[in-house]
Phi, psi and omega in degrees: 000339182286131175222132179076228184291148178291144178258161182291140184295325180298320179292323178297320182296318178300314180298318181292322178298314180295323178291317183292328179270007174083011181285330179223163176265167178299320180295320179294319178298316179299316181295320180293320178295319177296322178297316179294323179296320178294320179295320180296322180293339177264010177082016180250126180266121180233141175279141184298318181300317180294323178297317179298321178291315181299324180281354179079017183278333179206176182263162177297325179297317179298318179296319180294320177298321178294320177299318179297318177298316181298319183275349181072034179238172181279139172268134178224167167242126180298335178305322185260004184262138176277091188289130177269113185292336176290331175288317179304322184287355182293331174229152182282160183303323180296319177293321179300319179291322182293317181274353185052053184208146180220117174296132184233356180174183180235145180210113179053051179063017174246151178269121179277121184239120176281128183226145175277339176227089182291355176275358183281086184295323181297318179296318180297317179296318180297317181293326176298318180291320182293318188264336184080007180252149166291145189253134169249102180283142170232153187261134181221151180300141185301315182293325178291321179297315180300316180295321180293318179299316179298316183293313184285334174290327178294319178298316179298316180299319180295319179297319179295324182297328182288344182265355182293151172246150183298137181216182181288144179269133177292141179263006184270119177285150181252135178214121177058033179237152177297147177277114182227156179285129181242012171096346181263136190304311182295321179294317179299315182293318178298315179298318181297317181295314182293318177300314183294322179298319179292317178300321184277354181073033181286147175263337181216150173240132176244119176250111194235126175278137171252186184297313181231020181205176171221156178226153177240125179237143176248140171265113181239125183055037174084359183237137180281137176230133175286129186255318180202162175230079178296160179298145187297332182297341179274353187295308181302311180293330178295314179298316180298318181299312182292323178295322177297316180300325184270004178073032181258165182276109183285342181280339183260110183244006187256351179234151177296145178225158175234146177203178178204156176211160178237128181233157175249113184232127181053041179064017175250139176267115186245127171271129175249118173261122188249133176230131177254150180217117178294128177236179184298332184250008179134185183278122173273138177246137173236126181244123175263128183259130175232116181277102184291335183268000182289145177288135180289141179285141178267164180304314180298333182280351184283344176099021177288142167299153185304317181295322180289322180298319178298318179297316182296318179297322178295320182293316184285349175262009173290138184295330179210159183132172183241123176248122183252143173244124185240161179150167180288172176301135179086011181266005175088020183298313182296322178300318179296316180296319178296322178297320178294317180296321178300320179288328181276347188288090179234161186298331183273358180252131175260110185247129176233138176240153170231118192225159175210096358267177170281111186278321179224141177275125182252112180300136178087357180242136180275112183250130182248128178268125177296139178217084184301326181296331178265004179088008180262094177260178177301318183293312181293323177298319180297318180300318180292321180300319183294340177271003183249022172056054178277154169264321183230134179238132173244123179254122183307318180198136173271111187251338186216173184298319184296314179297317180299316183292318179296322181297311182290326177292325177295321179295329180281342184257026171097017178246149169270121182247126175245134181203172177244157181212143181270094171221161184282333180214177185291318183295332180293339182293323182295310180291331179296318178298321177297319180294331180283355176102007176280130181300140185300327181290329177291316178300311182298326184275334189257320184284123181257340179194154175229129178248115174263146181209157172222168174242128175248146178286141178270141177296141175294123183293337183281332188233000180301147185240130181281142173210160179246149179222144182285156180303312184296317181296317181294314182290335177291332179263325181228084187300334184262017180294132183288113181228148171282157185299327185264005180281123178254326178235137182239134177266123177234179180230149179229158181284148177239302181111129177210182181298323185297327182252019180056037176068015181269336184088355182230147177210114181088170179223159179222152181280147171242131193231156175219113184251115179257116175269129182280094179273180178300321180295318179293321178300317179299317179294323178295318179296330180271006182056040179293158181286165179298324179297318180293320178295318180297317180298319179294319181294319179296320179296337178264008173109005180291134174268122184286164176305313182297318180296317179296321177298318180291328174298320180291332173294315179300325181283353180082012181283325182218175182263160178297321181297319180294317180296317180292327177297317185279326191247010178289000000 
């Protein structure tokens, strides 16, 4: 099997174990070894098991079982293990992440430690020294271990929060510094909440006062989850602490305020946009998280069907015209526009954006931040941009008649204009521009396409459950479900919930799209001030796939559940 450079014997053993137990074929093993060899020549170290999983040749569970066999230890799933929290508390969460190990129980005076790499002798020795126990390593899947460490550290943090006593609030604002515990209760609680939100991949934090309690909720994958309920006595100093960090007035609690701060957490630079709102029981805080260090998503990663992706690429490379992206708040419109700009960002293109706020900094692109207090609105910014010789203009949002009119006129005078609009579907954008006071002939002549989108949660690949449903039963509930004429039974998937997905059954999100091309027929309807329904019917007759149809296709592919698609697209 060896070709070229020698491979590590441990990797050969893993490959041979998987081959001998029928998990992979000889050809798959050869391809994975070649892939690792190519990565090594480029200075990248890859584990053979991870490469096999990445290539889709086997599952993470099979690789973990092979690792357990190789190390001569037991393979377990933490899901089925009765975890002893006193064992978990033997090492702190940071050490657990560093050693990739989690104590989960005791057996014959030994500490049972779940590890993703039971061959890591140095980690075992360190944990023995820290805890004073002899160690019994057991092997667990890497993704399950990471999820378990996150879950049990969250439980520990919540328990600690209940023991805090009210203390003085620090008046020192934090900027570009790591979030660390500094000993004061309100500061500790604020740090704990912000750290946990970043670890969990939350997009928003809600800190809400109730009559005799407070709750903290995180929005993860578009859905709110209650994370903790600290004691109410900590609520006033917690609000003051976060307001100080965001540069807000802590003495004024009767009017809404906005602020922002930038923190460095887990080597990530995170922008926090903070908004306060006076309620009957005190000030509610909402924090929006923007990971400034995150890699921007590319167009192919957004989940477009291949035929739709080709059309979109053709549209954004048109020399002039207006392409609109529509959908409600939180549907990923800005992400789509940034993906398009990243693809268009070439040395021969002059790109200017006007945004509120600038969510991500794009190298090589001139980004303008709206500032109404200084007189810089979308409309005034657009006028200035047009005097700066742009090829491509991106407008964060068309909010009023003046901005809309300048945008469509810019598209007619030789510029490519990309922007967002708040409508429920693609056809609604055409009639919406007419309602905003843009002349129908301008809309018909300038808008070349409208992309409507939503985000649906993806089923967790580790715990999704297959089930079958009869044709008649499915069509009685969803009459427009895409089926072949001869299909009598359909295989679908439903959420179950495991440690990896925090018991929700879902992990990550994907876009659902509806692309309306403004054809001659659509232009005629726009000129006649036709309704959104008439425009949609004409577009469907010309081949447009609706949002609902695209969502149901993703259900058929096993990416999401029928319930999730109907929740988002009903």
